[in-house]
Amino acid sequence: MRITTNSQATTYQRNLFDLQERVDAENTRVSTGKSYQRLSDAPKAVVDVQRLTTIINTNSLYSNSLAETREELSNTESALQNFADNISEVRRMALESQTTANSDKLPVLGKQVYQMLQDLINQANANYGGKYLFAGTKTTDASITPTPPAVTSRPFELVQNAPDSANPSGLSVVFQGNNQDRIINRSLTDAERVNVHAADAFGGSGSEIFSKVIELYNTLTFRADGATRTSADPLTSDESSKIQDLARQFSDGMNVINNEIGKIGYRQSRFEAIVQQLGEENTRLKEIRSQQEDTNMPESLLNLKREQNALDYTLKIGSQLFTQSLFDFLR
Amino acid sequence: MSQFAGLEIGKRAILAQRLGLDATSNNIANVNTPGYARQQVVFTETDPRALIGKGFIGTGVVVSQIRSFREEYFDREIRSNISRNAGFTLDDRTLQRIETLLHEPNNEGIGNSLQKFFNAFQDVSLMPEDIGRRQLALEAAQSLSQDFRTTAAAMQDLRKQTSESLATSVGEANRLLSDIAELNKQITTSKAQSLDSWTTLVNQRSQKLEELAKYGGSLYVSIDNNGHANVSMAGSTVVVGTTANILKLNETIDAGGERTSTIDIVNQQGATLVTIKPDSGEFASALKHLNVTLDDKDSSGGFSIAKDLNTLASAVINKVNSISVTGYGLDDAIAPVRNIFSGTDANSIDIDPSVAAQPRNIPLSSGAGLPGDNTISRQIAGLAGDSSFLSSQTPAVYYANFINRIATAGADASTGIKVTNTVGDQLNAQRESVIGVNLDEEAVNLIKYQRAFEAAARVVNATNEVLQTLISLGQ
């Protein structure tokens, strides 16, 4: 083939540009740490990275959701544990009232039961992050409109009704929440209930156990005829057996609450396992993503050196290629 | 035999070698001129004179032809390659700009906003009564709608710029067509006058045709008996003899809002004679991007990035709103039938005025007075995993495939550029080996013609001395 001055220059120029492009590409890979800069550089890798990033972000999202839910469950567990402890205390008081040594202290025990009742109500009104834990989906004050005789917008409230023979104190606890599920998505496809229904924990429609505590309070504070009990008024045999029955019911109530605590513990363990599993999966996915999108530094640095050497030599050759022609030797 | 014959032979030789020197000088001068075909003088011995009974004797030399090394085969192949290369280059440039508009591959574009939107609704589902989280969900929705609108507007801006650039290219093509017609005219007259100027004009016309190929795609060039190059672009005649047709960029909008740009051949009054359909080159690429890639109302079935973006935005609006209309805000006593998004596509998507700046109004629960109910927010968050969200795909998979198609189109363009560059280099090298100038070769020619010129001058000198001797004999 006939070689012309221009074809030499064109070939040289093209090779020079190609080399400069390759040096620039390796330089960019090393300086940005990314193996590709444009979508068209590696279409398959780009899409793989997009999909991996989506999965990683989704895993992180649900991992965070579950971690946060575990905190809520932990608070629920503490509130129920405190509640169970107090019921246990109420049961102890009920049993204490049965001993002859305490027969003159029944009014005092009654007052202690009343205080315990107030503590139980406070614990049933426990909240986490501004939402009531045992009110179903009526989690805020704003969502509760008190119906008289209730006056507050709290889920559990001790109200005063007109006294009668069945309830000489006229006290009752009203539950103004509901027993609906609060559910979270624990993955893109699965959901799970995270709240404890008041009905499940406290019996009846959500306030039965409080009625039992009030019943104990009434028995300790009032005589069978409705008059206020004094230290000189011991328990009758009917009252005594009623209190024994209540103590048994408190025991049953504690079992129910402990059962709910157990469910929460199981749920927490499962969530923890999922969080750990998601974390491990993300570590693996990030490694795969890194292989796709991050620069292989040793390889890129080696390539860069190789291309720079080639560029140096090409430039040297260029300086010789165009310095001499026959005209240099003509006089 | 006349003594002046020697002088005549010397004169012819001097003139012929002088032309050789001129051709060599011209070759050296044009060593870097694009499209230049080297010239070579062709010497022919003049008719010999008969010497009676003795045979024939030569009478010297003349230049019978100045040969130009043009090869139409290479010119045609190179024009075709230039056209393909120009198309791929414009594709690459346009797709690169679209990548920038979409903030890819940095993963900071709509795909990311979409995921943040669904994540925000998952986050608020953990505490739907929390105003702070509701505000974050609202901001995520605002950010998503703004990203859609900004990208769609930038896409339309890019379309406008592509259209303006194409109009400029059409103007440039018209100038080239006019130049080619004018060169055709000059070639006819110059052929009779000077071989030298004829080859120069043919070279210039060839160069113009190569420039035209960049725009118009497949060019068919036929040379008629007058030496005129008649040019067809994608099957439509654009230059006939000394007359150039006029190209014009037109755009029509149909009732559905679909815009169609065409390049038409028009008469002097501007009326369309025929619409050309370029198959490669900048015209073909620009028309593809105007009519398909960047037209959000495209109905061709081709890969329309603007339309796909609209489709995604519409799906987000419809899917999210179809869930939200069944929900309740924090203060709603009766079903409010409230949308989260307003608008219909990527251009118009926005936050619905009923929830804008009012996070309490975001319908997240399935009943009145149930602030802890997160049914709606969970359903919206769950759309991220809905495999029937759009085209039987989840939003993330749809977006990944959308990006994949852009990436693949970009890779095709990049590969096309590389291939046509390589082919172009090979073709140019092959053509260059025929028509190009080699300075060493020209230096040898220079010496050759110079020596021959000097020798011819000596012949004249010697003949002159012989004549002087003869004249002095008679004194």
PDB file of C-alpha atoms in Angstrom, chain B residues 52-257:
ATOM      1  CA  ILE B  52      13.280  10.389 -46.024  1.00  0.00           C
ATOM      2  CA  GLY B  53      14.992   7.082 -46.365  1.00  0.00           C
ATOM      3  CA  LYS B  54      16.317   7.214 -42.841  1.00  0.00           C
ATOM      4  CA  GLY B  55      13.366   6.722 -40.540  1.00  0.00           C
ATOM      5  CA  PHE B  56      11.806   8.997 -37.907  1.00  0.00           C
ATOM      6  CA  ILE B  57      13.160  11.429 -35.401  1.00  0.00           C
ATOM      7  CA  GLY B  58      11.390  12.672 -32.285  1.00  0.00           C
ATOM      8  CA  THR B  59      10.153  16.212 -31.873  1.00  0.00           C
ATOM      9  CA  GLY B  60       9.978  16.462 -28.127  1.00  0.00           C
ATOM     10  CA  VAL B  61       7.328  16.210 -25.444  1.00  0.00           C
ATOM     11  CA  VAL B  62       4.039  17.777 -24.407  1.00  0.00           C
ATOM     12  CA  VAL B  63       1.817  17.429 -21.377  1.00  0.00           C
ATOM     13  CA  SER B  64      -1.252  15.606 -22.633  1.00  0.00           C
ATOM     14  CA  GLN B  65      -3.134  15.333 -19.314  1.00  0.00           C
ATOM     15  CA  ILE B  66      -3.062  16.446 -15.725  1.00  0.00           C
ATOM     16  CA  ARG B  67      -4.264  13.331 -14.007  1.00  0.00           C
ATOM     17  CA  SER B  68      -6.209  13.491 -10.769  1.00  0.00           C
ATOM     18  CA  PHE B  69      -6.440  10.357  -8.655  1.00  0.00           C
ATOM     19  CA  ARG B  70     -10.140  10.485  -7.694  1.00  0.00           C
ATOM     20  CA  GLU B  71     -11.813   7.163  -6.850  1.00  0.00           C
ATOM     21  CA  GLU B  72     -15.607   7.345  -6.836  1.00  0.00           C
ATOM     22  CA  TYR B  73     -15.843   3.954  -5.049  1.00  0.00           C
ATOM     23  CA  PHE B  74     -13.975   5.262  -2.013  1.00  0.00           C
ATOM     24  CA  ASP B  75     -15.833   8.592  -2.125  1.00  0.00           C
ATOM     25  CA  ARG B  76     -19.188   6.764  -2.021  1.00  0.00           C
ATOM     26  CA  GLU B  77     -18.180   4.431   0.794  1.00  0.00           C
ATOM     27  CA  ILE B  78     -16.676   7.268   2.793  1.00  0.00           C
ATOM     28  CA  ARG B  79     -19.831   9.385   2.380  1.00  0.00           C
ATOM     29  CA  SER B  80     -21.952   6.482   3.588  1.00  0.00           C
ATOM     30  CA  ASN B  81     -19.669   5.962   6.593  1.00  0.00           C
ATOM     31  CA  ILE B  82     -19.630   9.682   7.413  1.00  0.00           C
ATOM     32  CA  SER B  83     -23.424   9.608   7.409  1.00  0.00           C
ATOM     33  CA  ARG B  84     -23.640   6.655   9.787  1.00  0.00           C
ATOM     34  CA  ASN B  85     -20.994   8.150  12.048  1.00  0.00           C
ATOM     35  CA  ALA B  86     -22.830  11.491  12.226  1.00  0.00           C
ATOM     36  CA  GLY B  87     -26.086   9.721  13.145  1.00  0.00           C
ATOM     37  CA  PHE B  88     -24.445   7.699  15.905  1.00  0.00           C
ATOM     38  CA  THR B  89     -22.653  10.791  17.203  1.00  0.00           C
ATOM     39  CA  LEU B  90     -25.902  12.750  17.501  1.00  0.00           C
ATOM     40  CA  ASP B  91     -27.600   9.728  19.127  1.00  0.00           C
ATOM     41  CA  ASP B  92     -24.772   9.514  21.623  1.00  0.00           C
ATOM     42  CA  ARG B  93     -24.861  13.247  22.369  1.00  0.00           C
ATOM     43  CA  THR B  94     -28.651  13.258  22.841  1.00  0.00           C
ATOM     44  CA  LEU B  95     -28.687  10.154  25.035  1.00  0.00           C
ATOM     45  CA  GLN B  96     -25.814  11.519  27.109  1.00  0.00           C
ATOM     46  CA  ARG B  97     -27.878  14.635  27.772  1.00  0.00           C
ATOM     47  CA  ILE B  98     -30.893  12.513  28.701  1.00  0.00           C
ATOM     48  CA  GLU B  99     -28.719  10.565  31.152  1.00  0.00           C
ATOM     49  CA  THR B 100     -27.727  13.866  32.703  1.00  0.00           C
ATOM     50  CA  LEU B 101     -31.381  14.962  32.943  1.00  0.00           C
ATOM     51  CA  LEU B 102     -32.245  11.712  34.674  1.00  0.00           C
ATOM     52  CA  HIS B 103     -29.242  12.028  37.049  1.00  0.00           C
ATOM     53  CA  GLU B 104     -28.113   8.576  36.074  1.00  0.00           C
ATOM     54  CA  PRO B 105     -26.050   6.551  36.739  1.00  0.00           C
ATOM     55  CA  ASN B 106     -25.610   8.476  40.005  1.00  0.00           C
ATOM     56  CA  ASN B 107     -28.913   7.035  41.217  1.00  0.00           C
ATOM     57  CA  GLU B 108     -30.128  10.477  42.244  1.00  0.00           C
ATOM     58  CA  GLY B 109     -33.012  10.773  39.836  1.00  0.00           C
ATOM     59  CA  ILE B 110     -36.622   9.755  39.674  1.00  0.00           C
ATOM     60  CA  GLY B 111     -35.868   6.134  40.600  1.00  0.00           C
ATOM     61  CA  ASN B 112     -34.350   7.321  43.845  1.00  0.00           C
ATOM     62  CA  SER B 113     -37.214   9.765  44.544  1.00  0.00           C
ATOM     63  CA  LEU B 114     -39.729   7.021  43.848  1.00  0.00           C
ATOM     64  CA  GLN B 115     -38.077   4.739  46.348  1.00  0.00           C
ATOM     65  CA  LYS B 116     -37.878   7.546  48.918  1.00  0.00           C
ATOM     66  CA  PHE B 117     -41.587   8.192  48.414  1.00  0.00           C
ATOM     67  CA  PHE B 118     -42.560   4.586  49.137  1.00  0.00           C
ATOM     68  CA  ASN B 119     -40.062   4.451  52.004  1.00  0.00           C
ATOM     69  CA  ALA B 120     -41.600   7.580  53.548  1.00  0.00           C
ATOM     70  CA  PHE B 121     -45.043   5.944  53.499  1.00  0.00           C
ATOM     71  CA  GLN B 122     -43.614   2.787  55.098  1.00  0.00           C
ATOM     72  CA  ASP B 123     -41.981   5.015  57.716  1.00  0.00           C
ATOM     73  CA  VAL B 124     -45.167   6.930  58.459  1.00  0.00           C
ATOM     74  CA  SER B 125     -47.100   3.657  58.672  1.00  0.00           C
ATOM     75  CA  LEU B 126     -45.170   2.917  61.871  1.00  0.00           C
ATOM     76  CA  MET B 127     -46.574   6.087  63.442  1.00  0.00           C
ATOM     77  CA  PRO B 128     -49.396   7.442  61.301  1.00  0.00           C
ATOM     78  CA  GLU B 129     -50.445   9.802  64.085  1.00  0.00           C
ATOM     79  CA  ASP B 130     -47.058  11.531  64.069  1.00  0.00           C
ATOM     80  CA  ILE B 131     -47.224  14.914  62.298  1.00  0.00           C
ATOM     81  CA  GLY B 132     -43.457  14.986  61.733  1.00  0.00           C
ATOM     82  CA  ARG B 133     -43.547  11.724  59.832  1.00  0.00           C
ATOM     83  CA  ARG B 134     -46.603  12.826  57.886  1.00  0.00           C
ATOM     84  CA  GLN B 135     -44.681  15.978  56.932  1.00  0.00           C
ATOM     85  CA  LEU B 136     -41.771  13.840  55.720  1.00  0.00           C
ATOM     86  CA  ALA B 137     -44.134  11.717  53.626  1.00  0.00           C
ATOM     87  CA  LEU B 138     -45.596  14.888  52.150  1.00  0.00           C
ATOM     88  CA  GLU B 139     -42.125  16.200  51.351  1.00  0.00           C
ATOM     89  CA  ALA B 140     -41.204  12.900  49.702  1.00  0.00           C
ATOM     90  CA  ALA B 141     -44.339  13.176  47.541  1.00  0.00           C
ATOM     91  CA  GLN B 142     -43.499  16.782  46.721  1.00  0.00           C
ATOM     92  CA  SER B 143     -39.925  15.865  45.850  1.00  0.00           C
ATOM     93  CA  LEU B 144     -41.115  13.038  43.583  1.00  0.00           C
ATOM     94  CA  SER B 145     -43.621  15.206  41.739  1.00  0.00           C
ATOM     95  CA  GLN B 146     -41.060  17.987  41.358  1.00  0.00           C
ATOM     96  CA  ASP B 147     -38.499  15.523  39.952  1.00  0.00           C
ATOM     97  CA  PHE B 148     -41.045  14.301  37.418  1.00  0.00           C
ATOM     98  CA  ARG B 149     -41.957  17.852  36.380  1.00  0.00           C
ATOM     99  CA  THR B 150     -38.344  19.069  36.188  1.00  0.00           C
ATOM    100  CA  THR B 151     -37.258  16.066  34.131  1.00  0.00           C
ATOM    101  CA  ALA B 152     -40.256  16.309  31.804  1.00  0.00           C
ATOM    102  CA  ALA B 153     -39.653  20.049  31.295  1.00  0.00           C
ATOM    103  CA  ALA B 154     -35.938  19.465  30.664  1.00  0.00           C
ATOM    104  CA  MET B 155     -36.880  16.741  28.192  1.00  0.00           C
ATOM    105  CA  GLN B 156     -39.119  19.180  26.287  1.00  0.00           C
ATOM    106  CA  ASP B 157     -36.378  21.801  26.433  1.00  0.00           C
ATOM    107  CA  LEU B 158     -33.974  19.264  24.941  1.00  0.00           C
ATOM    108  CA  ARG B 159     -36.518  18.548  22.211  1.00  0.00           C
ATOM    109  CA  LYS B 160     -36.716  22.257  21.440  1.00  0.00           C
ATOM    110  CA  GLN B 161     -32.928  22.511  21.265  1.00  0.00           C
ATOM    111  CA  THR B 162     -32.787  19.445  19.012  1.00  0.00           C
ATOM    112  CA  SER B 163     -35.359  21.042  16.739  1.00  0.00           C
ATOM    113  CA  GLU B 164     -33.398  24.326  16.590  1.00  0.00           C
ATOM    114  CA  SER B 165     -30.185  22.455  15.914  1.00  0.00           C
ATOM    115  CA  LEU B 166     -31.898  20.461  13.144  1.00  0.00           C
ATOM    116  CA  ALA B 167     -33.177  23.695  11.579  1.00  0.00           C
ATOM    117  CA  THR B 168     -29.588  24.983  11.528  1.00  0.00           C
ATOM    118  CA  SER B 169     -28.416  21.711   9.957  1.00  0.00           C
ATOM    119  CA  VAL B 170     -31.134  21.973   7.303  1.00  0.00           C
ATOM    120  CA  GLY B 171     -29.918  25.501   6.534  1.00  0.00           C
ATOM    121  CA  GLU B 172     -26.353  24.234   6.289  1.00  0.00           C
ATOM    122  CA  ALA B 173     -27.486  21.399   3.973  1.00  0.00           C
ATOM    123  CA  ASN B 174     -29.255  23.965   1.761  1.00  0.00           C
ATOM    124  CA  ARG B 175     -26.030  25.966   1.544  1.00  0.00           C
ATOM    125  CA  LEU B 176     -24.129  22.820   0.528  1.00  0.00           C
ATOM    126  CA  LEU B 177     -26.756  21.878  -2.098  1.00  0.00           C
ATOM    127  CA  SER B 178     -26.483  25.372  -3.535  1.00  0.00           C
ATOM    128  CA  ASP B 179     -22.667  25.155  -3.524  1.00  0.00           C
ATOM    129  CA  ILE B 180     -22.758  21.767  -5.290  1.00  0.00           C
ATOM    130  CA  ALA B 181     -25.096  23.154  -7.976  1.00  0.00           C
ATOM    131  CA  GLU B 182     -22.789  26.147  -8.417  1.00  0.00           C
ATOM    132  CA  LEU B 183     -19.729  23.893  -8.664  1.00  0.00           C
ATOM    133  CA  ASN B 184     -21.574  21.801 -11.281  1.00  0.00           C
ATOM    134  CA  LYS B 185     -21.995  24.998 -13.274  1.00  0.00           C
ATOM    135  CA  GLN B 186     -18.344  26.009 -12.942  1.00  0.00           C
ATOM    136  CA  ILE B 187     -17.139  22.498 -13.803  1.00  0.00           C
ATOM    137  CA  THR B 188     -18.952  22.632 -17.162  1.00  0.00           C
ATOM    138  CA  THR B 189     -17.287  25.868 -18.162  1.00  0.00           C
ATOM    139  CA  SER B 190     -13.851  25.114 -16.693  1.00  0.00           C
ATOM    140  CA  LYS B 191     -13.471  21.756 -18.444  1.00  0.00           C
ATOM    141  CA  ALA B 192     -13.172  23.495 -21.748  1.00  0.00           C
ATOM    142  CA  GLN B 193     -10.772  26.051 -20.345  1.00  0.00           C
ATOM    143  CA  SER B 194      -8.337  24.324 -18.053  1.00  0.00           C
ATOM    144  CA  LEU B 195      -7.753  20.787 -16.910  1.00  0.00           C
ATOM    145  CA  ASP B 196      -6.142  22.065 -13.775  1.00  0.00           C
ATOM    146  CA  SER B 197      -9.097  24.123 -12.577  1.00  0.00           C
ATOM    147  CA  TRP B 198     -11.512  21.313 -13.511  1.00  0.00           C
ATOM    148  CA  THR B 199      -9.832  18.818 -11.169  1.00  0.00           C
ATOM    149  CA  THR B 200      -9.738  21.454  -8.432  1.00  0.00           C
ATOM    150  CA  LEU B 201     -13.479  22.034  -8.751  1.00  0.00           C
ATOM    151  CA  VAL B 202     -14.213  18.298  -8.779  1.00  0.00           C
ATOM    152  CA  ASN B 203     -12.179  17.989  -5.592  1.00  0.00           C
ATOM    153  CA  GLN B 204     -14.136  20.825  -4.023  1.00  0.00           C
ATOM    154  CA  ARG B 205     -17.450  19.269  -5.037  1.00  0.00           C
ATOM    155  CA  SER B 206     -16.383  15.951  -3.628  1.00  0.00           C
ATOM    156  CA  GLN B 207     -15.592  17.684  -0.356  1.00  0.00           C
ATOM    157  CA  LYS B 208     -19.027  19.339  -0.307  1.00  0.00           C
ATOM    158  CA  LEU B 209     -20.714  16.000  -0.939  1.00  0.00           C
ATOM    159  CA  GLU B 210     -18.902  14.547   2.041  1.00  0.00           C
ATOM    160  CA  GLU B 211     -20.077  17.461   4.185  1.00  0.00           C
ATOM    161  CA  LEU B 212     -23.635  16.910   2.921  1.00  0.00           C
ATOM    162  CA  ALA B 213     -23.464  13.192   3.746  1.00  0.00           C
ATOM    163  CA  LYS B 214     -23.087  14.107   7.410  1.00  0.00           C
ATOM    164  CA  TYR B 215     -26.633  15.472   7.357  1.00  0.00           C
ATOM    165  CA  GLY B 216     -28.644  13.682   4.753  1.00  0.00           C
ATOM    166  CA  GLY B 217     -27.947   9.987   5.013  1.00  0.00           C
ATOM    167  CA  SER B 218     -27.683   7.835   1.922  1.00  0.00           C
ATOM    168  CA  LEU B 219     -26.615  10.044  -0.961  1.00  0.00           C
ATOM    169  CA  TYR B 220     -26.757   8.746  -4.491  1.00  0.00           C
ATOM    170  CA  VAL B 221     -24.470  10.724  -6.804  1.00  0.00           C
ATOM    171  CA  SER B 222     -24.490  10.231 -10.562  1.00  0.00           C
ATOM    172  CA  ILE B 223     -22.225  12.128 -12.931  1.00  0.00           C
ATOM    173  CA  ASP B 224     -23.861  12.995 -16.244  1.00  0.00           C
ATOM    174  CA  ASN B 225     -22.222  13.676 -19.598  1.00  0.00           C
ATOM    175  CA  ASN B 226     -21.689  17.331 -18.725  1.00  0.00           C
ATOM    176  CA  GLY B 227     -19.766  16.370 -15.635  1.00  0.00           C
ATOM    177  CA  HIS B 228     -22.662  17.468 -13.399  1.00  0.00           C
ATOM    178  CA  ALA B 229     -23.155  15.587 -10.163  1.00  0.00           C
ATOM    179  CA  ASN B 230     -26.866  14.838  -9.742  1.00  0.00           C
ATOM    180  CA  VAL B 231     -27.573  14.155  -6.089  1.00  0.00           C
ATOM    181  CA  SER B 232     -30.387  12.167  -4.480  1.00  0.00           C
ATOM    182  CA  MET B 233     -30.975  12.162  -0.726  1.00  0.00           C
ATOM    183  CA  ALA B 234     -32.839   9.094   0.604  1.00  0.00           C
ATOM    184  CA  GLY B 235     -34.312   8.560  -2.838  1.00  0.00           C
ATOM    185  CA  SER B 236     -35.370  12.167  -3.468  1.00  0.00           C
ATOM    186  CA  THR B 237     -33.507  14.324  -5.928  1.00  0.00           C
ATOM    187  CA  VAL B 238     -31.938  17.360  -4.319  1.00  0.00           C
ATOM    188  CA  VAL B 239     -29.504  18.568  -7.007  1.00  0.00           C
ATOM    189  CA  VAL B 240     -30.120  18.287 -10.732  1.00  0.00           C
ATOM    190  CA  GLY B 241     -27.397  19.779 -12.870  1.00  0.00           C
ATOM    191  CA  THR B 242     -27.040  23.393 -11.894  1.00  0.00           C
ATOM    192  CA  THR B 243     -30.274  23.523  -9.868  1.00  0.00           C
ATOM    193  CA  ALA B 244     -30.502  22.818  -6.138  1.00  0.00           C
ATOM    194  CA  ASN B 245     -33.756  22.054  -4.387  1.00  0.00           C
ATOM    195  CA  ILE B 246     -34.621  23.660  -1.077  1.00  0.00           C
ATOM    196  CA  LEU B 247     -35.039  21.657   2.119  1.00  0.00           C
ATOM    197  CA  LYS B 248     -37.316  22.827   4.914  1.00  0.00           C
ATOM    198  CA  LEU B 249     -37.983  21.579   8.425  1.00  0.00           C
ATOM    199  CA  ASN B 250     -41.713  21.324   9.175  1.00  0.00           C
ATOM    200  CA  GLU B 251     -43.617  20.307  12.281  1.00  0.00           C
ATOM    201  CA  THR B 252     -47.271  19.274  12.553  1.00  0.00           C
ATOM    202  CA  ILE B 253     -49.322  18.567  15.656  1.00  0.00           C
ATOM    203  CA  ASP B 254     -52.296  16.229  15.472  1.00  0.00           C
ATOM    204  CA  ALA B 255     -55.460  16.334  17.567  1.00  0.00           C
ATOM    205  CA  GLY B 256     -53.888  14.113  20.227  1.00  0.00           C
ATOM    206  CA  GLY B 257     -50.966  16.500  20.628  1.00  0.00           C
TER     207      GLY B 257
END
